[in-house]
CSV table of C-alpha atoms and ligand atoms in Angstrom, one decimal:
chain,number,residue,atom,x,y,z
A,131,MET,CA,44.0,-12.0,-44.9
A,132,ALA,CA,45.1,-15.4,-43.5
A,133,ALA,CA,48.3,-16.2,-42.0
A,134,LYS,CA,50.6,-17.5,-44.3
A,135,ASN,CA,54.2,-18.5,-44.1
A,136,ASN,CA,54.2,-17.9,-40.2
A,137,ILE,CA,53.1,-14.2,-40.5
A,138,THR,CA,51.1,-12.8,-37.9
A,139,PHE,CA,49.4,-9.4,-37.1
A,140,LYS,CA,50.2,-7.3,-33.8
A,141,CYS,CA,47.7,-4.6,-32.3
A,142,THR,CA,49.6,-1.3,-32.3
A,143,GLY,CA,47.5,-0.6,-29.3
A,144,CYS,CA,48.1,-3.2,-27.0
A,145,ALA,CA,50.5,-5.5,-28.6
A,146,TYR,CA,48.1,-8.3,-29.3
A,147,ILE,CA,49.0,-11.0,-31.5
A,148,ALA,CA,46.7,-12.8,-34.1
A,149,PRO,CA,47.4,-15.1,-36.4
A,150,LYS,CA,45.3,-13.2,-38.7
A,151,TRP,CA,44.1,-9.7,-39.7
A,152,LEU,CA,41.2,-8.3,-37.2
A,153,GLY,CA,39.1,-5.5,-37.6
A,154,CYS,CA,38.8,-4.7,-34.0
A,155,CYS,CA,41.3,-6.1,-31.3
A,156,PRO,CA,39.6,-8.6,-28.7
A,157,SER,CA,42.0,-7.6,-26.2
A,158,CYS,CA,41.7,-3.6,-26.1
A,159,ASN,CA,38.6,-3.0,-28.5
A,160,GLU,CA,40.4,-0.7,-30.4
A,161,TRP,CA,39.7,-0.9,-34.6
A,162,ASN,CA,42.0,-0.8,-37.5
A,163,SER,CA,44.6,-1.3,-35.2
A,164,PHE,CA,46.7,-4.3,-36.4
A,165,SER,CA,49.6,-4.6,-38.8
A,166,GLU,CA,51.9,-7.1,-40.1
A,167,ASN,CA,54.0,-8.1,-37.4
A,168,ASN,CA,57.8,-8.0,-38.5
A,169,ALA,CA,59.1,-6.2,-36.3
A,170,GLN,CA,61.9,-7.6,-34.1
A,171,HIS,CA,64.4,-5.8,-31.9
A,172,THR,CA,66.5,-6.4,-28.8
A,173,PHE,CA,64.0,-5.3,-26.5
A,174,SER,CA,60.7,-6.8,-27.4
A,175,PRO,CA,59.5,-9.5,-24.9
A,176,SER,CA,59.5,-12.2,-26.6
A,177,SER,CA,63.1,-11.4,-27.4
A,178,LYS,CA,64.2,-11.2,-23.9
A,179,LYS,CA,67.7,-12.3,-22.9
A,180,GLY,CA,67.9,-16.0,-22.5
A,181,LEU,CA,64.9,-16.5,-24.6
A,182,SER,CA,65.7,-16.6,-27.7
A,183,SER,CA,69.4,-17.7,-28.1
A,184,ASN,CA,70.6,-20.8,-25.6
A,185,ARG,CA,66.8,-21.7,-25.4
A,186,ASN,CA,67.8,-25.3,-24.5
A,187,GLU,CA,71.1,-24.7,-22.5
A,188,ILE,CA,71.6,-26.5,-19.0
A,189,VAL,CA,71.3,-24.0,-16.3
A,190,GLU,CA,73.4,-24.4,-13.1
A,191,LEU,CA,71.0,-24.0,-9.9
A,192,VAL,CA,72.6,-22.3,-6.7
A,193,SER,CA,72.2,-22.5,-2.6
A,194,LEU,CA,71.0,-19.1,-1.4
A,195,ASP,CA,74.1,-19.3,1.3
A,196,THR,CA,76.4,-18.8,-1.9
A,197,ILE,CA,75.2,-16.0,-3.1
A,198,ILE,CA,76.5,-12.6,-1.2
A,199,THR,CA,74.2,-9.9,-0.7
A,200,SER,CA,75.7,-6.7,-0.4
A,201,GLN,CA,73.9,-4.1,2.1
A,202,GLN,CA,71.9,-1.5,0.0
A,203,GLU,CA,72.4,2.0,1.3
A,204,ARG,CA,69.4,3.5,0.2
A,205,LEU,CA,68.9,7.0,-1.4
A,206,ILE,CA,67.3,9.3,0.9
A,207,SER,CA,66.5,12.4,-0.4
A,208,GLY,CA,65.7,14.2,3.1
A,209,ILE,CA,62.2,15.1,2.0
A,210,ASN,CA,61.0,12.7,4.6
A,211,GLU,CA,57.1,12.5,3.3
A,212,TRP,CA,58.5,11.0,-0.4
A,213,ASP,CA,61.4,9.2,1.9
A,214,SER,CA,59.1,7.5,4.2
A,215,VAL,CA,56.5,6.8,2.1
A,216,VAL,CA,59.2,4.5,-0.4
A,217,GLY,CA,60.3,2.7,2.3
A,218,GLY,CA,62.9,4.7,4.2
A,219,GLY,CA,64.5,6.1,0.7
A,220,ILE,CA,65.3,4.6,-3.0
A,221,MET,CA,66.7,1.2,-2.9
A,222,PRO,CA,69.4,1.6,-6.0
A,223,GLY,CA,68.6,-1.0,-8.4
A,224,SER,CA,64.9,-0.2,-7.8
A,225,LEU,CA,62.3,0.8,-10.7
A,226,LEU,CA,59.5,2.8,-9.1
A,227,VAL,CA,56.7,4.6,-10.7
A,228,LEU,CA,55.1,7.6,-9.9
A,229,THR,CA,51.3,7.8,-11.3
A,230,GLY,CA,48.8,10.5,-11.1
A,231,ASP,CA,46.5,12.9,-13.2
A,232,PRO,CA,48.1,15.2,-15.4
A,233,GLY,CA,48.8,18.4,-13.9
A,234,ILE,CA,48.6,17.3,-10.0
A,235,GLY,CA,52.4,18.0,-9.7
A,236,LYS,CA,54.3,14.8,-10.3
A,237,SER,CA,57.2,16.6,-12.3
A,238,THR,CA,57.3,19.1,-9.7
A,239,LEU,CA,57.8,16.8,-6.6
A,240,LEU,CA,60.3,14.9,-8.8
A,241,LEU,CA,62.3,18.0,-9.5
A,242,HIS,CA,62.2,18.5,-5.5
A,243,ILE,CA,63.1,15.0,-5.1
A,244,ALA,CA,65.9,15.0,-7.8
A,245,ASN,CA,67.6,18.1,-6.9
A,246,LYS,CA,68.2,17.3,-3.3
A,247,LEU,CA,69.1,13.4,-4.7
A,248,ALA,CA,71.7,15.3,-7.0
A,249,MET,CA,74.3,16.3,-3.7
A,250,HIS,CA,75.1,13.2,-3.2
A,251,ASN,CA,74.3,11.3,-6.0
A,252,ARG,CA,74.5,11.5,-10.1
A,253,VAL,CA,71.4,12.3,-11.2
A,254,PHE,CA,69.9,11.9,-14.9
A,255,TYR,CA,66.3,13.6,-15.6
A,256,PHE,CA,64.8,12.9,-19.3
A,257,SER,CA,62.3,15.2,-19.4
A,258,SER,CA,60.7,13.7,-22.7
A,259,GLU,CA,57.2,15.7,-21.9
A,260,GLU,CA,58.5,19.1,-21.8
A,261,SER,CA,61.3,21.2,-23.8
A,262,LEU,CA,64.4,21.9,-21.5
A,263,GLU,CA,63.6,25.9,-21.5
A,264,GLN,CA,60.2,24.6,-19.6
A,265,VAL,CA,61.8,22.6,-17.3
A,266,LYS,CA,64.1,25.5,-16.7
A,267,SER,CA,61.5,27.9,-15.6
A,268,ARG,CA,60.4,25.6,-13.3
A,269,ALA,CA,63.4,24.9,-11.8
A,270,MET,CA,63.9,28.5,-11.1
A,271,ARG,CA,60.8,29.1,-9.7
A,272,ILE,CA,61.5,25.9,-7.2
A,273,LYS,CA,64.8,26.7,-6.9
A,274,THR,CA,66.0,23.6,-7.7
A,275,MET,CA,69.1,24.1,-9.5
A,276,HIS,CA,72.0,21.7,-8.3
A,277,THR,CA,74.8,21.3,-11.2
A,278,ASN,CA,74.9,17.5,-10.4
A,279,LEU,CA,71.7,17.4,-11.9
A,280,LEU,CA,71.8,16.8,-15.3
A,281,PHE,CA,69.0,17.1,-17.7
A,282,SER,CA,67.7,15.7,-21.5
A,283,ASP,CA,64.9,16.0,-23.2
A,284,GLN,CA,65.1,12.6,-25.4
A,285,ALA,CA,62.1,10.3,-25.9
A,286,THR,CA,63.9,7.7,-27.9
A,287,ILE,CA,64.5,4.6,-25.0
A,288,GLU,CA,67.6,3.5,-27.4
A,289,SER,CA,69.2,6.9,-26.5
A,290,ILE,CA,68.2,6.8,-23.3
A,291,LEU,CA,69.3,3.3,-22.5
A,292,ALA,CA,72.7,3.7,-24.1
A,293,THR,CA,73.3,7.0,-22.6
A,294,CYS,CA,72.7,5.4,-18.8
A,295,GLN,CA,74.8,2.4,-19.8
A,296,ALA,CA,77.6,4.4,-20.8
A,297,SER,CA,77.3,6.6,-17.9
A,298,LYS,CA,75.7,4.6,-15.1
A,299,PRO,CA,74.3,7.7,-13.2
A,300,ASP,CA,72.6,6.8,-9.7
A,301,ILE,CA,69.5,7.9,-10.4
A,302,VAL,CA,67.3,8.4,-13.5
A,303,ILE,CA,64.1,10.6,-14.0
A,304,ILE,CA,62.1,9.3,-17.2
A,305,ASP,CA,59.0,11.8,-17.0
A,306,SER,CA,56.9,10.6,-18.9
A,307,ILE,CA,57.1,7.0,-20.0
A,308,GLN,CA,53.9,7.8,-22.1
A,309,ASN,CA,55.9,10.1,-24.3
A,310,CYS,CA,59.1,7.7,-24.1
A,311,PHE,CA,59.2,5.2,-27.5
A,312,PHE,CA,61.0,2.1,-29.3
A,313,SER,CA,62.1,3.9,-32.6
A,314,GLU,CA,61.2,0.7,-34.0
A,315,THR,CA,58.3,-0.4,-32.7
A,316,HIS,CA,55.2,0.7,-34.7
A,317,SER,CA,53.2,1.9,-32.6
A,318,PHE,CA,52.6,5.3,-30.9
A,319,PRO,CA,54.0,6.7,-27.8
A,320,GLY,CA,51.5,5.9,-25.0
A,321,THR,CA,50.2,3.2,-26.4
A,322,ILE,CA,49.7,-0.5,-23.8
A,323,ALA,CA,52.5,-1.8,-26.2
A,324,GLN,CA,55.0,0.9,-26.0
A,325,ILE,CA,55.0,1.5,-22.3
A,326,ARG,CA,55.1,-2.2,-21.3
A,327,GLU,CA,58.5,-2.4,-23.8
A,328,THR,CA,60.1,0.6,-22.6
A,329,SER,CA,59.5,0.2,-18.8
A,330,PHE,CA,60.7,-3.7,-19.2
A,331,ALA,CA,64.1,-2.2,-21.0
A,332,LEU,CA,64.0,0.4,-18.6
A,333,MET,CA,63.4,-2.6,-15.8
A,334,ARG,CA,66.4,-4.2,-17.2
A,335,LEU,CA,69.0,-1.3,-17.2
A,336,ALA,CA,67.9,-0.9,-13.2
A,337,LYS,CA,68.8,-4.4,-12.8
A,338,GLU,CA,71.8,-4.9,-14.4
A,339,HIS,CA,73.0,-1.7,-13.7
A,340,ARG,CA,72.1,-0.7,-10.7
A,341,ILE,CA,70.5,2.3,-11.3
A,342,ALA,CA,67.5,3.6,-9.6
A,343,ILE,CA,64.6,4.7,-11.9
A,344,ILE,CA,61.6,6.4,-11.2
A,345,ILE,CA,59.6,6.9,-14.1
A,346,THR,CA,56.0,9.2,-14.3
A,347,CYS,CA,52.8,7.9,-15.7
A,348,HIS,CA,49.5,9.8,-16.2
A,349,ILE,CA,46.1,8.8,-15.6
A,350,THR,CA,44.5,9.7,-18.6
A,351,LYS,CA,41.6,12.8,-18.6
A,352,GLU,CA,39.2,10.4,-18.6
A,353,GLY,CA,40.6,8.6,-15.7
A,354,PHE,CA,42.1,5.8,-17.6
A,355,MET,CA,44.1,3.6,-15.0
A,356,ALA,CA,46.1,1.2,-17.9
A,357,GLY,CA,48.9,2.7,-18.0
A,358,PRO,CA,49.9,2.5,-14.6
A,359,LYS,CA,48.1,-0.5,-14.4
A,360,THR,CA,50.0,-2.3,-17.1
A,361,LEU,CA,53.3,-1.4,-15.1
A,362,GLU,CA,52.2,-2.5,-11.7
A,363,HIS,CA,53.2,-6.2,-11.9
A,364,MET,CA,56.7,-5.2,-13.6
A,365,VAL,CA,57.8,-2.5,-11.3
A,366,ASP,CA,59.1,-2.4,-7.8
A,367,GLY,CA,56.8,0.2,-6.7
A,368,VAL,CA,54.0,2.0,-7.4
A,369,PHE,CA,53.0,5.5,-5.7
A,370,TYR,CA,50.2,7.3,-6.7
A,371,LEU,CA,50.1,11.2,-5.9
A,372,GLN,CA,46.4,12.4,-5.7
A,373,CYS,CA,44.8,16.0,-4.8
A,374,GLU,CA,43.3,17.0,-1.5
A,375,ASP,CA,41.5,20.0,-2.6
A,376,ARG,CA,40.5,21.0,0.6
A,377,TRP,CA,43.8,22.0,2.3
A,378,ASN,CA,45.3,22.1,-1.1
A,379,THR,CA,47.0,19.4,0.1
A,380,ARG,CA,48.9,16.4,-2.4
A,381,ILE,CA,48.7,12.7,-1.2
A,382,LEU,CA,51.2,10.4,-1.9
A,383,ARG,CA,49.9,6.9,-1.3
A,384,SER,CA,51.9,3.9,-1.9
A,385,ILE,CA,50.0,1.1,-3.7
A,386,LYS,CA,52.8,-1.2,-4.4
A,387,ASN,CA,56.2,-1.5,-2.7
A,388,ARG,CA,58.9,-4.0,-3.0
A,389,PHE,CA,60.8,-2.5,-0.5
A,390,GLY,CA,58.9,-1.1,1.6
A,391,THR,CA,55.2,-1.0,3.3
A,392,ILE,CA,52.2,-0.3,1.5
A,393,ASN,CA,49.1,2.5,2.1
A,394,GLU,CA,52.0,4.7,3.5
A,395,LEU,CA,50.8,8.5,3.0
A,396,GLY,CA,53.1,11.5,2.8
A,397,PHE,CA,51.3,14.9,2.6
A,398,PHE,CA,52.2,17.8,0.6
A,399,SER,CA,51.3,20.9,-0.1
A,400,MET,CA,51.4,22.7,-4.0
A,401,THR,CA,52.6,26.3,-3.4
A,402,ALA,CA,53.8,29.2,-5.4
A,403,GLU,CA,57.6,27.6,-4.8
A,404,GLY,CA,56.7,24.1,-5.5
A,405,MET,CA,55.7,21.1,-3.5
A,406,GLU,CA,56.0,21.7,0.4
A,407,GLU,CA,56.0,18.8,2.8
A,408,VAL,CA,53.2,18.9,5.1
A,409,SER,CA,55.0,17.0,8.5
A,410,HIS,CA,51.6,18.3,10.8
A,411,ILE,CA,48.8,16.9,8.5
A,412,ASN,CA,46.6,15.7,11.8
A,413,SER,CA,46.5,19.7,13.2
A,414,TYR,CA,45.0,20.8,10.0
A,415,LEU,CA,42.3,17.7,10.6
A,416,ILE,CA,41.9,18.5,14.3
A,417,ASP,CA,41.7,22.0,13.6
A,418,GLU,CA,38.6,21.3,11.5
A,419,SER,CA,36.8,18.8,13.8
A,420,SER,CA,33.8,20.7,15.0
A,421,ASP,CA,32.0,20.1,18.5
A,422,ALA,CA,28.7,20.1,16.6
A,423,PRO,CA,25.9,17.4,17.1
A,424,GLY,CA,26.9,14.4,15.0
A,425,ALA,CA,30.9,14.8,14.8
A,426,VAL,CA,33.3,12.7,16.5
A,427,LEU,CA,37.0,12.0,16.0
A,428,MET,CA,38.5,8.7,15.3
A,429,SER,CA,41.9,7.3,14.2
A,430,THR,CA,43.3,5.1,11.4
A,431,LEU,CA,46.7,3.7,10.7
A,432,GLU,CA,47.8,4.4,7.3
A,433,GLY,CA,50.9,2.6,6.9
A,434,SER,CA,52.6,3.5,10.3
A,435,ARG,CA,51.5,6.7,10.2
A,436,PRO,CA,48.1,7.5,12.4
A,437,LEU,CA,45.6,10.0,10.9
A,438,LEU,CA,43.0,11.5,13.1
A,439,LEU,CA,39.6,11.9,11.5
A,440,GLU,CA,36.2,12.8,12.0
A,441,VAL,CA,33.3,11.1,11.4
A,442,GLN,CA,29.9,13.4,10.9
A,443,ALA,CA,26.4,12.1,10.7
A,444,LEU,CA,23.7,13.3,10.1
A,445,VAL,CA,19.9,11.3,10.8
A,446,ILE,CA,17.0,12.8,9.9
A,447,PRO,CA,13.9,11.5,9.9
A,448,THR,CA,12.6,9.9,6.7
A,449,LYS,CA,9.8,12.3,4.7
A,450,PHE,CA,8.8,9.9,2.3
A,451,GLY,CA,9.9,6.4,0.9
A,452,ILE,CA,12.9,4.5,1.5
A,453,PRO,CA,14.9,5.5,4.1
A,454,GLN,CA,18.4,7.1,2.5
A,455,ARG,CA,21.6,5.6,3.5
A,456,VAL,CA,24.6,8.0,2.1
A,457,ILE,CA,27.9,7.1,3.5
A,458,THR,CA,31.2,8.1,1.7
A,459,GLY,CA,34.8,7.5,3.2
A,460,LEU,CA,33.7,4.4,5.2
A,461,ASP,CA,32.3,1.0,4.4
A,462,HIS,CA,28.7,1.4,3.5
A,463,LYS,CA,27.4,-2.2,5.0
A,464,ARG,CA,29.5,-1.4,8.6
A,465,VAL,CA,27.3,1.8,9.3
A,466,ILE,CA,24.3,-0.2,8.0
A,467,LEU,CA,25.4,-3.1,10.6
A,468,VAL,CA,26.2,-0.6,13.4
A,469,ALA,CA,22.9,1.2,12.9
A,470,ALA,CA,21.3,-2.2,13.0
A,471,ILE,CA,23.1,-2.9,16.3
A,472,LEU,CA,21.9,0.3,18.0
A,473,GLU,CA,18.0,-0.2,16.9
A,474,LYS,CA,18.0,-3.6,18.3
A,475,TYR,CA,19.8,-3.0,21.8
A,476,LEU,CA,18.9,0.9,22.3
A,477,HIS,CA,15.0,0.8,20.6
A,478,ILE,CA,16.1,3.8,18.6
A,479,LYS,CA,14.1,3.7,15.2
A,480,LEU,CA,16.7,4.5,12.8
A,481,SER,CA,15.0,2.6,10.2
A,482,ALA,CA,12.5,5.1,9.9
A,483,HIS,CA,15.3,7.9,9.4
A,484,ASP,CA,17.4,8.9,7.0
A,485,ILE,CA,21.2,8.5,7.5
A,486,PHE,CA,24.3,10.2,6.1
A,487,VAL,CA,27.8,9.5,7.5
A,488,LYS,CA,31.2,10.6,6.1
A,489,ILE,CA,34.6,11.3,6.9
A,490,ALA,CA,35.7,15.1,6.8
A,491,GLY,CA,38.3,16.0,4.4
A,492,GLY,CA,37.4,13.2,1.8
A,493,LEU,CA,39.7,11.0,3.3
A,494,LYS,CA,38.6,7.0,3.5
A,495,MET,CA,38.3,4.5,6.4
A,496,GLN,CA,37.6,0.8,6.4
A,497,GLU,CA,38.5,-0.6,10.0
A,498,SER,CA,36.3,-2.1,12.1
A,499,SER,CA,37.7,0.5,14.8
A,500,SER,CA,35.7,2.9,13.4
A,501,ASP,CA,32.7,1.3,14.7
A,502,LEU,CA,32.6,3.4,18.0
A,503,ALA,CA,32.7,6.3,16.7
A,504,ILE,CA,30.5,6.0,13.9
A,505,ALA,CA,27.5,4.4,16.7
A,506,LEU,CA,28.3,7.8,18.7
A,507,ALA,CA,27.8,10.1,16.1
A,508,LEU,CA,24.7,8.6,14.8
A,509,LEU,CA,23.4,8.8,18.4
A,510,SER,CA,24.5,12.3,18.8
A,511,SER,CA,23.1,13.6,15.4
A,512,TYR,CA,19.8,11.4,16.6
A,513,PHE,CA,19.6,13.1,19.8
A,514,GLN,CA,20.9,16.4,18.4
A,515,GLN,CA,23.1,16.6,21.8
A,516,PRO,CA,27.1,17.1,21.1
A,517,LEU,CA,29.9,14.6,22.9
A,518,ALA,CA,32.3,16.7,24.6
A,519,PRO,CA,34.8,18.6,22.3
A,520,LYS,CA,37.6,16.8,20.6
A,521,THR,CA,36.3,13.7,22.0
A,522,ILE,CA,37.9,10.6,20.0
A,523,ALA,CA,36.6,6.8,20.1
A,524,LEU,CA,38.5,4.0,19.0
A,525,GLY,CA,36.5,0.4,19.4
A,526,GLU,CA,34.6,-2.4,17.5
A,527,ILE,CA,31.1,-3.1,18.4
A,528,SER,CA,30.4,-7.1,17.9
A,529,LEU,CA,26.8,-8.3,16.9
A,530,THR,CA,26.0,-8.8,20.6
A,531,GLY,CA,26.2,-5.0,21.5
A,532,MET,CA,29.8,-5.3,23.1
A,533,ILE,CA,32.7,-2.9,22.8
A,534,LYS,CA,35.6,-4.7,21.3
A,535,PRO,CA,39.4,-3.5,21.6
A,536,VAL,CA,40.9,-2.7,18.8
A,537,LYS,CA,44.6,-3.9,17.0
A,538,ALA,CA,47.4,-0.7,17.3
A,539,ALA,CA,45.2,1.6,19.4
A,540,GLU,CA,48.4,2.7,21.2
A,541,VAL,CA,50.0,5.0,18.5
A,542,SER,CA,46.5,6.6,18.0
A,543,LEU,CA,45.9,7.2,21.1
A,544,LYS,CA,49.6,8.7,21.7
A,545,GLU,CA,48.9,10.8,18.2
A,546,ALA,CA,45.6,12.2,19.9
A,547,GLN,CA,47.4,13.2,23.2
A,548,LYS,CA,50.0,15.1,21.3
A,549,PHE,CA,47.3,17.0,20.1
A,550,GLY,CA,45.9,17.7,23.7
A,551,ILE,CA,43.0,15.5,23.1
A,552,HIS,CA,42.2,13.5,26.4
A,553,ASN,CA,38.3,12.7,26.1
A,554,MET,CA,38.7,9.2,25.0
A,555,LEU,CA,36.5,6.6,24.4
A,556,ILE,CA,37.9,3.2,24.1
A,557,ALA,CA,36.8,-0.3,24.9
A,558,HIS,CA,36.9,-1.8,28.8
A,559,SER,CA,39.7,-4.6,27.8
A,560,GLN,CA,41.6,-2.4,25.6
A,561,ASN,CA,45.4,-2.7,26.8
A,562,GLY,CA,47.3,0.1,27.8
A,563,SER,CA,46.9,2.8,30.6
A,564,TYR,CA,45.0,5.5,29.3
A,565,PRO,CA,44.2,7.4,33.0
A,566,SER,CA,42.0,9.8,31.1
A,567,ALA,CA,40.1,7.4,28.7
A,568,LYS,CA,36.6,6.3,29.7
A,569,ARG,CA,36.4,2.8,29.0
A,570,LEU,CA,32.8,0.8,27.5
A,571,LYS,CA,31.5,-2.1,28.1
A,572,ASN,CA,28.5,-2.3,25.7
A,573,VAL,CA,26.5,-0.2,23.7
A,574,TYR,CA,24.1,0.2,26.8
A,575,GLN,CA,26.6,2.6,28.0
A,576,LEU,CA,26.6,4.7,25.0
A,577,LEU,CA,23.7,6.4,26.2
A,578,GLU,CA,24.8,8.2,29.3
A,579,PHE,CA,27.1,10.7,26.6
A,580,PHE,CA,23.1,11.8,25.8
A,581,PRO,CA,21.9,13.0,29.2
A,582,HIS,CA,18.8,14.7,27.7
A,583,THR,CA,16.9,11.8,26.2
B,897,LIG,P1,53.7,19.6,-12.6
B,897,LIG,O1,54.4,19.3,-11.6
B,897,LIG,O2,53.9,20.2,-14.1
B,897,LIG,O3,52.5,18.4,-12.8
B,897,LIG,P2,52.3,17.1,-13.6
B,897,LIG,O4,54.0,16.5,-14.0
B,897,LIG,O5,52.0,16.0,-12.5
B,897,LIG,O6,51.3,17.1,-14.7
B,897,LIG,O7,52.6,20.4,-12.1
B,897,LIG,C1,51.7,21.2,-12.8
B,897,LIG,C2,50.8,22.4,-11.7
B,897,LIG,O8,51.5,22.7,-10.5
B,897,LIG,C3,50.4,23.5,-12.6
B,897,LIG,O9,49.2,23.8,-12.4
B,897,LIG,C4,51.1,24.8,-11.9
B,897,LIG,C5,51.6,24.0,-10.4
B,897,LIG,N1,52.4,24.8,-9.3
B,897,LIG,C6,52.4,25.4,-9.0
B,897,LIG,O10,51.2,25.6,-8.4
B,897,LIG,N2,53.7,25.8,-7.9
B,897,LIG,C7,55.1,25.5,-8.6
B,897,LIG,O11,55.6,25.7,-8.1
B,897,LIG,C8,54.7,25.0,-9.9
B,897,LIG,C9,56.0,24.5,-10.2
B,897,LIG,C10,53.6,24.7,-10.3
B,898,LIG,MG1,54.9,16.5,-15.9
């Protein structure tokens, strides 16, 4: 089966090209996936515009001041949690991916957004995954039936491209990319090869016709990120919708955004009438915080948004074997480091204790500004004495036991004040005026909060 007359073989799973037929693909490890590579069509990456023809053409280079830029009006939906995560509205001509587990609410969220955007824009919704009856029943349920929002269940990408080139809508939604296919490509919808090629074609459509395109892409049941990952380098933005079971909340996270900042978070709640914005997420977090020993509030900046989180610690003497360290939502090494600092300077035998530390609500925090809160939570559990109710601590701890200021504390502390939190513990040299805050220089001062030692 060796290659003759320039015949190559292509994996139908990942589009890997081999000079001879192979039983197992070295790229995606799929068996029996190779077939003769004789498929040629307009949008295959190998026949990109400018590559196949005019290969030797001399191009004219220009200086940037000769380029006229138009001020792009972003497409604002009015759903703030979405608009802020995408960077203040969708940029015309951008290609965005919304990803997440099946059933997480991608279609529902997009239907809400499409419906709002349809008030001022022409929006085409290609629902390749569901029939129009299914889409209608969802639209009726969540009351998103704007007449400017037009639907099709077309899944062939050639037809979608031709329709959009002819009608030039402002926004196109493809739900989902895994169900779309190039009819001329000899691989199944949803394979890496199809996802790559259809997305590439959509990217060109977006750029050439200044159409904003949002595509949905599932993470498969096994948690396989291959689909969304394949697209990441190609598209302008990747947004990940996650579930937070505790409050029945969906978190929208920006993973990549060429037109905004990453790590922005948006919060939604899945209700019987669709996805509702949750703009007061901190009130959920604060309401759930406890005044028990081992609990301390702290804050993290997710993008531009301060989140008030509760760190909880449980410190108990080790009964047998090596002391356990179970840490969830925080950097493992950071907690170990803080425990070592406390042991060194305060002579507390944490090394003979099991330590469990977590962030309430399944959220995550990696920053060094959590040091002080971790230290206080550990001490509070160790001494079995609670701190004053609703105490927030923000500070980094150096290896020498000094408490250092943290960046952007102002936003976090303002947010805390908004929720009536006035017990603040911050570094001595922290900038800003916080009359109710107690300023700390070093870890020795932490013992003052636990008088019964
Ligand atoms: P869906 O948007 O279809 O998810 P995805 O597109 O990510 O696969 O959401 C499906 C789930 O959401 C389904 O379990 C039903 C639930 N749901 C509600 O709870 N309320 C609603 O108003 C709607 C439309 C769906
Ligand atoms: Mg869906």
